[in-house]
Coordinates of C-alpha atoms and ligand atoms in Angstrom, one line a residue:
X163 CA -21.7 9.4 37.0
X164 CA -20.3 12.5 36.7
X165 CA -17.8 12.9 33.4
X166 CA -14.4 14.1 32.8
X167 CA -14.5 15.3 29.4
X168 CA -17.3 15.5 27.2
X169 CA -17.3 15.7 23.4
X170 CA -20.2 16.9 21.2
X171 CA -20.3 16.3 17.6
X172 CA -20.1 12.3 17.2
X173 CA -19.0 12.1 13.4
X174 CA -16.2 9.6 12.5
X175 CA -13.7 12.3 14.2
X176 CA -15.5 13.0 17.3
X177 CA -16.7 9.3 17.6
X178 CA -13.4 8.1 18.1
X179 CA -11.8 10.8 19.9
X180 CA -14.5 9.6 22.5
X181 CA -13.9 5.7 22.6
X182 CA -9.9 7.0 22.7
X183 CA -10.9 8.6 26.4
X184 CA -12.9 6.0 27.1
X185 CA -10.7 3.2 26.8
X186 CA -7.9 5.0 28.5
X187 CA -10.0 5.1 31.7
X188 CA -12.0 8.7 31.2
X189 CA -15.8 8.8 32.0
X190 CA -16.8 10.6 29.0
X191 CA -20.0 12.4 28.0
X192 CA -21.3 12.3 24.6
X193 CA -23.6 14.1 22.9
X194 CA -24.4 14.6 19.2
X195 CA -27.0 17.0 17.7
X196 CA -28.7 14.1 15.6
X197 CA -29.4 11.7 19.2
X198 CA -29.0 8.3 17.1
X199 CA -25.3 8.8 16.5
X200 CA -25.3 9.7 20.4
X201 CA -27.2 5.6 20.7
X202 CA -24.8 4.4 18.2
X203 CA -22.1 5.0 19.8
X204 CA -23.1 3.6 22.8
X205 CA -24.7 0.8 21.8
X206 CA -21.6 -0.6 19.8
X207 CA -18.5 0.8 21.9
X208 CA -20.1 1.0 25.6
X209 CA -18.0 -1.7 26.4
X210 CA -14.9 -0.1 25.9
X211 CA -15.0 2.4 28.9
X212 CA -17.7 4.8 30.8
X213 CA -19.8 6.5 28.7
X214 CA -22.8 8.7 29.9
X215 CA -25.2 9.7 26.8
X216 CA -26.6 13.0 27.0
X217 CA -29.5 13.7 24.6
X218 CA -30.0 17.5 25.2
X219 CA -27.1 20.3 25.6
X220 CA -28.8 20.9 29.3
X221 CA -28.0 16.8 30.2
X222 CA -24.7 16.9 28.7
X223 CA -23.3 20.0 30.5
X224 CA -25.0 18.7 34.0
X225 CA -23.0 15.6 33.2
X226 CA -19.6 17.3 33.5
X227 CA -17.4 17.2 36.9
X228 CA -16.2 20.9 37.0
X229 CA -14.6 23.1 35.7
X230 CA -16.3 21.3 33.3
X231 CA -13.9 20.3 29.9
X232 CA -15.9 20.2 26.6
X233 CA -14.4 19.0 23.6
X234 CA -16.3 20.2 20.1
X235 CA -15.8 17.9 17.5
X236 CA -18.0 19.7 14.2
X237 CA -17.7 20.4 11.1
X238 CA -15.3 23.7 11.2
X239 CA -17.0 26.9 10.2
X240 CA -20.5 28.0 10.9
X241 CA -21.6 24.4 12.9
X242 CA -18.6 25.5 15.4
X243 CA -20.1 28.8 16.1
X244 CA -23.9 27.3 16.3
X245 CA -22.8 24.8 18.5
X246 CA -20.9 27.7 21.0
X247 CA -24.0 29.4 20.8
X248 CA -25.4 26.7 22.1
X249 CA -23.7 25.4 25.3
X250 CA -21.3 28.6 26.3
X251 CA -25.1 30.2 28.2
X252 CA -25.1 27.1 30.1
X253 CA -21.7 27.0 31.3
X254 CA -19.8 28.9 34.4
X255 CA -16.7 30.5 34.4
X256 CA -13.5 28.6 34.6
X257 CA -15.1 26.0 32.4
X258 CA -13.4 24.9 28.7
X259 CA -14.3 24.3 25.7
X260 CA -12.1 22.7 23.4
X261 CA -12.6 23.0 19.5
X262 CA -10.7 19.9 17.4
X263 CA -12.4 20.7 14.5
X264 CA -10.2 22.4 11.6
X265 CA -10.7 26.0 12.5
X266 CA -9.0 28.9 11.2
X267 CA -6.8 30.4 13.4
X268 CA -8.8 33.6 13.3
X269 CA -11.8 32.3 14.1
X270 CA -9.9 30.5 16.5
X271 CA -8.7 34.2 17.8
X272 CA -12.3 35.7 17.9
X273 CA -13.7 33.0 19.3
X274 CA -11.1 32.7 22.4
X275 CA -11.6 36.5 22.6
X276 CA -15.4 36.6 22.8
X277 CA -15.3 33.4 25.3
X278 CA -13.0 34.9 27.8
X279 CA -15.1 38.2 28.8
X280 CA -17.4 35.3 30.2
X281 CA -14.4 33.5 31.8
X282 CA -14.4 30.7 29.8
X283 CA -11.5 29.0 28.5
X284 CA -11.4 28.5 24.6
X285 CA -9.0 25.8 23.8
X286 CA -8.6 25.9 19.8
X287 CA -6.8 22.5 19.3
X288 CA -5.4 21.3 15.8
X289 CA -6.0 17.2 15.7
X290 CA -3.8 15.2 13.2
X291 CA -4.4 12.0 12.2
X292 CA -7.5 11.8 10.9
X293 CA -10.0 8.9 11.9
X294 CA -7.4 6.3 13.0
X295 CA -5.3 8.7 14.5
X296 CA -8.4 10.1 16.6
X297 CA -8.9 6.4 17.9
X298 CA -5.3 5.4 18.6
X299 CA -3.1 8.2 19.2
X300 CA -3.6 12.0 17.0
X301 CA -1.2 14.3 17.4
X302 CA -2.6 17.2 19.5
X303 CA -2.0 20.8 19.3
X304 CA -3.6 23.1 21.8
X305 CA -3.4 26.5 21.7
X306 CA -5.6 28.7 24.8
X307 CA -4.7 30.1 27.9
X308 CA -2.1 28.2 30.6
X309 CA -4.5 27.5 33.0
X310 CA -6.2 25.3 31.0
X311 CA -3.6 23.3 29.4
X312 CA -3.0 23.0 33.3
X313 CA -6.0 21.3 33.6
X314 CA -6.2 19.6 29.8
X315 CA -2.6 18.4 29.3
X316 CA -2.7 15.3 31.2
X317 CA -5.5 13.9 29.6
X318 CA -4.2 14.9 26.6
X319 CA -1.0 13.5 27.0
X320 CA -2.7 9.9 27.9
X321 CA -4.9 10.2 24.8
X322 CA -2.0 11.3 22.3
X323 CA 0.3 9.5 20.0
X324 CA 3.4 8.8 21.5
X325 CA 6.6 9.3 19.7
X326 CA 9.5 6.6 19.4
X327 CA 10.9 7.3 22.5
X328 CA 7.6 7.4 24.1
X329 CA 7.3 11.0 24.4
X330 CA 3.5 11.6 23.8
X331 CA 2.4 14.0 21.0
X332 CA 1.0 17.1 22.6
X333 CA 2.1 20.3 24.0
X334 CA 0.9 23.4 24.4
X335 CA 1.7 25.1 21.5
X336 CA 1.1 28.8 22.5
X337 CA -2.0 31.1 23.5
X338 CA -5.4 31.5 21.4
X339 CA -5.0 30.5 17.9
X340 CA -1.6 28.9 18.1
X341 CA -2.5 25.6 18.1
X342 CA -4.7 25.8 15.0
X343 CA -2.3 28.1 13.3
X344 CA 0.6 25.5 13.8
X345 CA -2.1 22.6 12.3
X346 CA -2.8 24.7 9.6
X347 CA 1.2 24.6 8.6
X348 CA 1.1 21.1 9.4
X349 CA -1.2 20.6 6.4
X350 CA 0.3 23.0 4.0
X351 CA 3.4 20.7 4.7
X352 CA 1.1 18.1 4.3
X353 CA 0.5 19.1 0.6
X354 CA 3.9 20.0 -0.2
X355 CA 4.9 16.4 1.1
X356 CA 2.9 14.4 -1.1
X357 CA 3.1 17.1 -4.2
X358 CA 7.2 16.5 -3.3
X359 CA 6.5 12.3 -3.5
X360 CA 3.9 12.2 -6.6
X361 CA 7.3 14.2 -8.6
X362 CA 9.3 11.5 -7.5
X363 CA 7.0 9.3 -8.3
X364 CA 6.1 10.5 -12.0
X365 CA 10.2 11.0 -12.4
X366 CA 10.6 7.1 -11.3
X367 CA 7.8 6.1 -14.1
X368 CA 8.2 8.2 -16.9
X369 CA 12.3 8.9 -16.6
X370 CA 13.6 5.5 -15.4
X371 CA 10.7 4.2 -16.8
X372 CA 9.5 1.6 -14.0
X373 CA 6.1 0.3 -13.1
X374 CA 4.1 0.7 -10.2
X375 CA 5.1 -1.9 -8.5
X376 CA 8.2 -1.6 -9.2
X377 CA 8.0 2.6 -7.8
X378 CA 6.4 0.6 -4.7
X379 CA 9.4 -1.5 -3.7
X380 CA 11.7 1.8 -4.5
X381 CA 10.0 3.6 -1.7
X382 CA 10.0 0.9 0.5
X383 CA 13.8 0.9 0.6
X384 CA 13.7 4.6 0.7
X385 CA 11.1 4.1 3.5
X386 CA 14.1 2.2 5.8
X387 CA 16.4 5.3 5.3
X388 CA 16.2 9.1 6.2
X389 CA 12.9 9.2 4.2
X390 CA 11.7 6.9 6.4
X391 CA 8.0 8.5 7.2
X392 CA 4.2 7.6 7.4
X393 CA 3.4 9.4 3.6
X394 CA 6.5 7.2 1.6
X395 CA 5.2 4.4 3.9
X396 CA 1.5 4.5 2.7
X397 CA 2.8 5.4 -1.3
X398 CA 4.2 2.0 -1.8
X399 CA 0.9 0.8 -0.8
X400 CA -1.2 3.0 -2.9
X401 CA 1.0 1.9 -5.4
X402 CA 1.5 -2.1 -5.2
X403 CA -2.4 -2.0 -4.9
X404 CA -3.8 -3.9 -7.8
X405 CA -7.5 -2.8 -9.2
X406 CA -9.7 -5.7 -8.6
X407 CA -11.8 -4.8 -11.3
X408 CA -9.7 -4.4 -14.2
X409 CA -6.3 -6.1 -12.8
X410 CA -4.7 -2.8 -13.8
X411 CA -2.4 -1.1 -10.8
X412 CA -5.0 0.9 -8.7
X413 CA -3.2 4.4 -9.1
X414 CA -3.8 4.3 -13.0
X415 CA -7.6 3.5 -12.8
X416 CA -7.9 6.7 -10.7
X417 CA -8.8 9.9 -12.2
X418 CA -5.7 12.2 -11.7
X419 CA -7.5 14.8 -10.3
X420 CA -6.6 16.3 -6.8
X421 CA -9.1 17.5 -4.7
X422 CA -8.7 19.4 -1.4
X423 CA -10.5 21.1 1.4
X424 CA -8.9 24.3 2.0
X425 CA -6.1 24.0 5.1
X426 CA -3.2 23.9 2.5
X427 CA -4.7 27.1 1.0
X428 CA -5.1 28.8 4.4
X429 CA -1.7 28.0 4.8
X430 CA -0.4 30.0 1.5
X431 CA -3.2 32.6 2.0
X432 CA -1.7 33.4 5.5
X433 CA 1.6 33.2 4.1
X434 CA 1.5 35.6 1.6
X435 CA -0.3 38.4 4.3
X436 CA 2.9 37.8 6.8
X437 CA 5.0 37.9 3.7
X438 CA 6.5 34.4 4.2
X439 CA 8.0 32.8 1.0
X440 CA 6.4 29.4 1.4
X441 CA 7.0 28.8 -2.5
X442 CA 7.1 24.6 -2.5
X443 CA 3.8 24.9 -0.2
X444 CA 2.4 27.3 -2.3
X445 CA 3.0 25.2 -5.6
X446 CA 1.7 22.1 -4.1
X447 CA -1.6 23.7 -4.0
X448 CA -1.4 25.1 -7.3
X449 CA -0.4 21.7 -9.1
X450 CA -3.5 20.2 -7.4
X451 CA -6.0 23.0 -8.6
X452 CA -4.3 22.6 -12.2
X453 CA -4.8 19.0 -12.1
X454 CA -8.5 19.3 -11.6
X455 CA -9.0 22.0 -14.7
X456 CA -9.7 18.9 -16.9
X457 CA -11.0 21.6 -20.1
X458 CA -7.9 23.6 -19.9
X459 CA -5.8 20.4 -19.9
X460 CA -7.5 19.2 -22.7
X461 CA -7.2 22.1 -24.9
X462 CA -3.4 22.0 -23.6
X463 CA -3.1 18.4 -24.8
X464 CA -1.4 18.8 -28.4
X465 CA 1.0 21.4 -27.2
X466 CA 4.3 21.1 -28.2
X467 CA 7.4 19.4 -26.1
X468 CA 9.5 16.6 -25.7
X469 CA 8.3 12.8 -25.2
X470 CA 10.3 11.5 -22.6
X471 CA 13.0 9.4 -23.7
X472 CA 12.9 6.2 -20.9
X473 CA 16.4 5.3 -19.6
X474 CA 17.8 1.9 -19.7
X475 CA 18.2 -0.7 -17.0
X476 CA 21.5 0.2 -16.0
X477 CA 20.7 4.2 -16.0
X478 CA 17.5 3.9 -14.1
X479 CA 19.0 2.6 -10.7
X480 CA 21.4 5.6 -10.5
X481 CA 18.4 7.9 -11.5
X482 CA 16.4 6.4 -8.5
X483 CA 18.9 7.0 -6.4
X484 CA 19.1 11.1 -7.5
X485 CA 15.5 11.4 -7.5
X486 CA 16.1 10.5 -3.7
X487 CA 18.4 12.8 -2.8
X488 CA 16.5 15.6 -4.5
X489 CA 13.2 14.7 -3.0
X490 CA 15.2 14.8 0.6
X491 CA 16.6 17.9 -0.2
X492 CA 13.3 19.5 -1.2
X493 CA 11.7 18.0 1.7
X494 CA 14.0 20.1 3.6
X495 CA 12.8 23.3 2.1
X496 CA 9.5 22.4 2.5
X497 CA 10.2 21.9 6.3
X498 CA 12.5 25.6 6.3
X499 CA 9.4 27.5 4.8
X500 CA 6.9 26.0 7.0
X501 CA 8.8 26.4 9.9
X502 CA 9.6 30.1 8.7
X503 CA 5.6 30.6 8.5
X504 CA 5.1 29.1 12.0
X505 CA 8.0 32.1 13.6
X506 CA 6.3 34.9 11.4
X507 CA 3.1 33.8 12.9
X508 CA 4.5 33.7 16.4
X509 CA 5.9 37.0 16.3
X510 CA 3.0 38.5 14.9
X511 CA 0.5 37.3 17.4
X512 CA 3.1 36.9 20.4
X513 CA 2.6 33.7 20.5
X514 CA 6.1 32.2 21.7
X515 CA 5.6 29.2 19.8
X516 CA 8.7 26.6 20.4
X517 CA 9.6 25.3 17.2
X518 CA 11.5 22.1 18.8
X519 CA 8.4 21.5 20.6
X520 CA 6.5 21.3 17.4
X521 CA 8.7 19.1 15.9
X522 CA 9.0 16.5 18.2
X523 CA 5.1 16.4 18.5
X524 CA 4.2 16.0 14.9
X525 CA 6.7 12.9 15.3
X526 CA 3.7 10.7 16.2
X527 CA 0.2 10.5 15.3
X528 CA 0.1 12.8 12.5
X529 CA 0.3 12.5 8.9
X530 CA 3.6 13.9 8.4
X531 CA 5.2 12.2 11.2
X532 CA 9.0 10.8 10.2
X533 CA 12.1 10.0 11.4
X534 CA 13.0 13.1 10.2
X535 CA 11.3 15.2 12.5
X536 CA 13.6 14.3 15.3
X537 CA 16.5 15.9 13.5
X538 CA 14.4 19.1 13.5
X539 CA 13.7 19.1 17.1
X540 CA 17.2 18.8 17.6
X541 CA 18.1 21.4 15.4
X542 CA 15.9 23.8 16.9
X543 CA 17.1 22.2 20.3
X544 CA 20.8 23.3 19.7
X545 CA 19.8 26.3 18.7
X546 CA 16.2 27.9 19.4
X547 CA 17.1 31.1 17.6
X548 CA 18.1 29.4 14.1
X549 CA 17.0 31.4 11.8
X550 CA 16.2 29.2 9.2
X551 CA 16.4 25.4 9.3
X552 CA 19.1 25.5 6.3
X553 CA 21.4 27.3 8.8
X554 CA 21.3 24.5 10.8
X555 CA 25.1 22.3 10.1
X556 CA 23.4 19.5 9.3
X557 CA 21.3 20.1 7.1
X558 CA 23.6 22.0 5.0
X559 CA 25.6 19.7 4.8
X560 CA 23.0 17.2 3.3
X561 CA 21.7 19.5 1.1
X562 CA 25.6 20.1 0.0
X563 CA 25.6 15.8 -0.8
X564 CA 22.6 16.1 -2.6
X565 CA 22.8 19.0 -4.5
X566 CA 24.2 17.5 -7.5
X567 CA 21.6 15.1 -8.3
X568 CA 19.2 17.6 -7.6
X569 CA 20.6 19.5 -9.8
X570 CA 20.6 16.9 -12.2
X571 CA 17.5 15.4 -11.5
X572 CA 15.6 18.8 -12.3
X573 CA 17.8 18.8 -15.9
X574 CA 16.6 15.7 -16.9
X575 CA 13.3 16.7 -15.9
X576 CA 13.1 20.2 -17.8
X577 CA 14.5 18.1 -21.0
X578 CA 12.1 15.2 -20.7
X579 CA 9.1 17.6 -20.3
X580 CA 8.1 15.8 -16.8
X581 CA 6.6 18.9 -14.8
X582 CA 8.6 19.5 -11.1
X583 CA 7.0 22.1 -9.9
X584 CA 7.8 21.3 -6.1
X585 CA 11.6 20.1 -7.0
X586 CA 12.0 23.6 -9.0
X587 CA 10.5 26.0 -6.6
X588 CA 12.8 24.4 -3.6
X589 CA 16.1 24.3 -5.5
X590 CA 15.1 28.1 -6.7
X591 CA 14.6 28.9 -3.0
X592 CA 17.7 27.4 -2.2
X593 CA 19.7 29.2 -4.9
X594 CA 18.1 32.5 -4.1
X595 CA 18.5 32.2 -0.4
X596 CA 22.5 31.1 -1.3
X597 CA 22.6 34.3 -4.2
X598 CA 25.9 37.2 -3.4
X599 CA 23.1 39.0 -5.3
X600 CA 19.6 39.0 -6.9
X601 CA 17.9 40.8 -9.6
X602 CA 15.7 42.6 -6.9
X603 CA 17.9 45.4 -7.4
X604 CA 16.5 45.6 -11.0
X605 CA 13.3 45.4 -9.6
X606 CA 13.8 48.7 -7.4
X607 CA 15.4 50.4 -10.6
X608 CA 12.0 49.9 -12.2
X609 CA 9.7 50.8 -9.4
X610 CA 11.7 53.8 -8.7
X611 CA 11.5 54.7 -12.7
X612 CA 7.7 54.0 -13.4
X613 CA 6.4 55.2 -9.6
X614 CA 9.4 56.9 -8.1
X615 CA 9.0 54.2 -5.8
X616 CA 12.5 55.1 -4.2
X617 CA 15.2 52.8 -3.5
X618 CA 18.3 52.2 -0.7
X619 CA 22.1 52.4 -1.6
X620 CA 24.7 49.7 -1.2
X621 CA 27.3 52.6 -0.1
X622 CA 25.0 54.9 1.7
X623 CA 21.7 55.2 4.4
X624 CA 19.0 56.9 3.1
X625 CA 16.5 56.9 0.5
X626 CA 17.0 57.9 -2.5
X627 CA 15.0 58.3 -6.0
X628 CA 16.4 59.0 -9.7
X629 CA 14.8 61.9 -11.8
X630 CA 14.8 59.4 -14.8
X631 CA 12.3 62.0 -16.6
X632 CA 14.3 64.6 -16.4
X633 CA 18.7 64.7 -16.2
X634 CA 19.0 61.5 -14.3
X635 CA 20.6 63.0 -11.6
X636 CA 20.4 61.6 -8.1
X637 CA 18.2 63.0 -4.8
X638 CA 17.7 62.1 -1.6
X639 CA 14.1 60.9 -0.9
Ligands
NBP856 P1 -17.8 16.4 9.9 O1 -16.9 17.5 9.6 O2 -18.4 15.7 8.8 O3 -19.0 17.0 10.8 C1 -20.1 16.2 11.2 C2 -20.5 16.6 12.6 O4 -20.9 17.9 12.7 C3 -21.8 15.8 13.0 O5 -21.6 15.4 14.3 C4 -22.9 16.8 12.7 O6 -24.0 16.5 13.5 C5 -22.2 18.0 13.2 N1 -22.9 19.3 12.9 C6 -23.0 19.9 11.7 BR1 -22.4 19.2 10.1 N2 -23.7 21.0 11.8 C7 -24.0 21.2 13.0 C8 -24.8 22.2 13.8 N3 -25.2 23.3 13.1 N4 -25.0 22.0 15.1 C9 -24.5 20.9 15.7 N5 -23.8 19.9 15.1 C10 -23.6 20.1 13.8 O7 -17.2 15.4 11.0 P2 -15.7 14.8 11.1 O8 -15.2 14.3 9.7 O9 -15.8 13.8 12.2 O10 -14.8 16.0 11.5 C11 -15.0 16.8 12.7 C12 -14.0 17.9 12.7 O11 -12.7 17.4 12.8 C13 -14.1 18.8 11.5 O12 -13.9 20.1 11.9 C14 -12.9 18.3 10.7 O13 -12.4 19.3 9.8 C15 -11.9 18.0 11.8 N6 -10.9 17.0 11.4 C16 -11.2 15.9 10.6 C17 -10.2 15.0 10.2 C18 -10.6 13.8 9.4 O14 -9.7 13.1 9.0 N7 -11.8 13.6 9.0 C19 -9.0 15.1 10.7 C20 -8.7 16.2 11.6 C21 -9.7 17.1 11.9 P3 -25.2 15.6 12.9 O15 -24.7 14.2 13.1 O16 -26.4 15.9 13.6 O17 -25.3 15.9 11.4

């Protein structure tokens, strides 16, 4: 039999990328460095479509039809490039490799460049949706050359999630690195998402003073409105779920102490190089690495503040339903600054990325995927030059409605002593976008004092610096 994709790298990822051709009618070859996961695979999921085991690199690259589509599913970093080493000598040009491992996008870029002298495509392709998604439907985001999308997308396409209105989850995002740079985004949203829903939910516990269970059944009703997403979906259950062992709710037997593997970094790391204020992003991040400094917390312990003062019965539901509209309305900056990192990325690398393209495919598959997302798409649909999602009528307008309680919300929360980090750095982004003026004009004043740093008039072009050592008097720079 002669294969239509292969995939190497048989992990829980690759594994069921794999049975996800299979089963919608691919022949697929698989091949994993250690052969047993290679037999495992076969032996327990062979039924569900045409597989052709390949034990050596040589077997599985004579097993593909050509051009010859090779999908590397490895751990990202140093694995990725071993495993190139390995199969790009025994390949011709016009074949494809495709890497859905978590690659940066400039590994991505030097891969893709090294590749093509040999004519080979490099198809750098973010995957969302972690195991489950891999099996039933990811959302797919391949960037590379045309051609091969030419040859890939269909495949793709069958193998994707598939939004509501059964448009499937893939597209190709841009050339080279696009696709990874657009997954790396997806997961600094990712973070700021669930930093944005863990507020909420301290707010809900320690403000209004409800239980777990009680926080669940909150964001299932908020889960049947504009919230409506996969992240508030799985909340309520982490939080109705009921420790077996001690009968205590699950998310209070768990140490609170975030871990994470580096995409939401990237993702501020990049940001802060293409100057991109991705502040809610950035602070999602941060509040997990201060959650983990367990020595500094305790020495912080007996620190001074207020306890916060629960609210009664009657208060609490109209709490809840602020908290709401300022997590919405955060959510929204979230979605602004990522999307503002995805353009700056695009112009930099001329990448041409569609921004209502990328919305409507992380609307299935992936772990950010909401209702929300549609409005995005057609945001960016109306108007593909928008320069920021808050321009967008909409969207101002909700934010307008909520503004209040999120104001409110984030008072109640400075007063209680209930850290908001997310909450605060959105509404400050919001209000600093929104500003007639901002202090940065202080700031030149002091750079131009200290390093003669020069600075631009309100009334006049030019540069111009102040000779603050000497009369004070005015020159042109
Ligand atoms: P892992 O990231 O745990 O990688 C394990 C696989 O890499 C195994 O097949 C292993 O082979 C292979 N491998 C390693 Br490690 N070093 C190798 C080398 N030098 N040469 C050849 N093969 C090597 O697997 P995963 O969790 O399935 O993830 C695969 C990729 O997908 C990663 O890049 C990950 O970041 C990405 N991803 C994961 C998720 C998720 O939810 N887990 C979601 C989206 C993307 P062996 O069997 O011989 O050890």
């Amino acid at each position: 039999t002669s294969a239509q994709i292969g995939v190497t790298g048989l992990a829980v990822m690759g594994r069921n990328l794999a049975r996800n051709f299979a089963r919608n009618g691919y022949a697929v070859a698989v091949h994993n460095r250690t052969v047993a996961r290679t037999n495992a695979l076969v032996e327990e999921f062979g039924h569900e479509g045409t597989f052709v085991a390949a034990e050596t690199a040589k077997e599985f690259v004579e097993a593909l039809e050509r051009p010859r589509r090779l999908v590397i599913m490895v751990k990202a970093g140093e694995p990725t490039d071993a495993v190139i080493q390995e199969f790009a000598p025994l390949l011709e040009p016009g074949d494809m490799i495709i890497d859905g491992g978590n690659a940066h996008f400039a590994d991505t870029r030097r891969r893709e460049r090294a590749l093509r002298e040999q004519g080979i495509h490099f198809v750098g392709t973010g995957v969302s949706g972690g195991e489950e998604g891999a099996l039933n439907g990811p959302s797919i985001m391949p960037g590379g050359s045309v051609e091969s999308y030419a040859s890939l997308g269909p495949m793709l396409e069958k193998i994707s999630a598939k939004a509501a209105d059964g448009a499937p989850c893939v597209t190709h995002v841009g050339p080279d690195g696009a696709g990874h740079f657009v997954k790396m985004v997806h997961n600094g949203i990712e973070y700021a998402d669930m930093q944005l829903i863990g507020e909420a939910y301290q707010l809900l516990r320690d403000v209004a003073g409800y239980s777990p269970a009680q926080i669940a059944d909150i964001f299932r009703t908020w889960n049947t409105g504009r919230l409506d997403s996969y992240l508030i979906e799985i909340t309520a259950e982490v939080l109705s779920h009921v420790d077996a062992a001690t009968g205590e709710p699950f998310v209070d037997v768990v140490q609170d102490r975030a871990e994470q593997k580096g995409t939401g970094r990237w993702t501020v790391q990049i940001a802060l190089d293409l100057g991109v204020p991705v502040s809610g992003i950035a602070e999602a991040v941060f509040a997990r690495s201060l959650s983990g400094h367990a020595a500094l917390r305790e020495a912080s312990r007996g620190l001074a503040g207020p306890t916060a003062q629960k609210l009664d019965e009657s208060e609490a539901a109209a709490f809840a339903d602020r908290v709401e509209q300022a997590l919405y309305a955060s959510k929204i900056v979230s979605y602004t600054q990522g999307f503002h990192e995805i353009t700056a990325g695009s112009d930099e690398y001329d990448w041409d990325i569609d921004l209502g393209s990328v919305a409507s495919i992380w609307r299935g598959g992936c772990i950010i995927r909401a209702a929300f997302l549609d409005r995005i798409r057609a945001a960016y649909d109306a108007r593909p030059d928008l320069p920021s999602l808050l321009s967008d009528e909409t969207f101002a307008q909700e934010i307008a409605a909520a503004q209040d309680s999120w104001r409110e919300v984030l008072v109640a929360a400075t007063l209680q002593g209930v850290p908001t980090p997310g909450f605060s750095a959105a509404l400050a982004y919001y209000d600093a976008l929104r500003a007639e003026r901002l202090p940065a004009a202080l700031t030149q004043g002091q750079r131009d004092f200290f390093g003669a740093h020069t600075y631009r008039r309100t009334d006049r072009e030019g540069s111009f610096h102040t000779l603050w050592g000497g009369d004070r008097s005015e020159v042109e720079a």
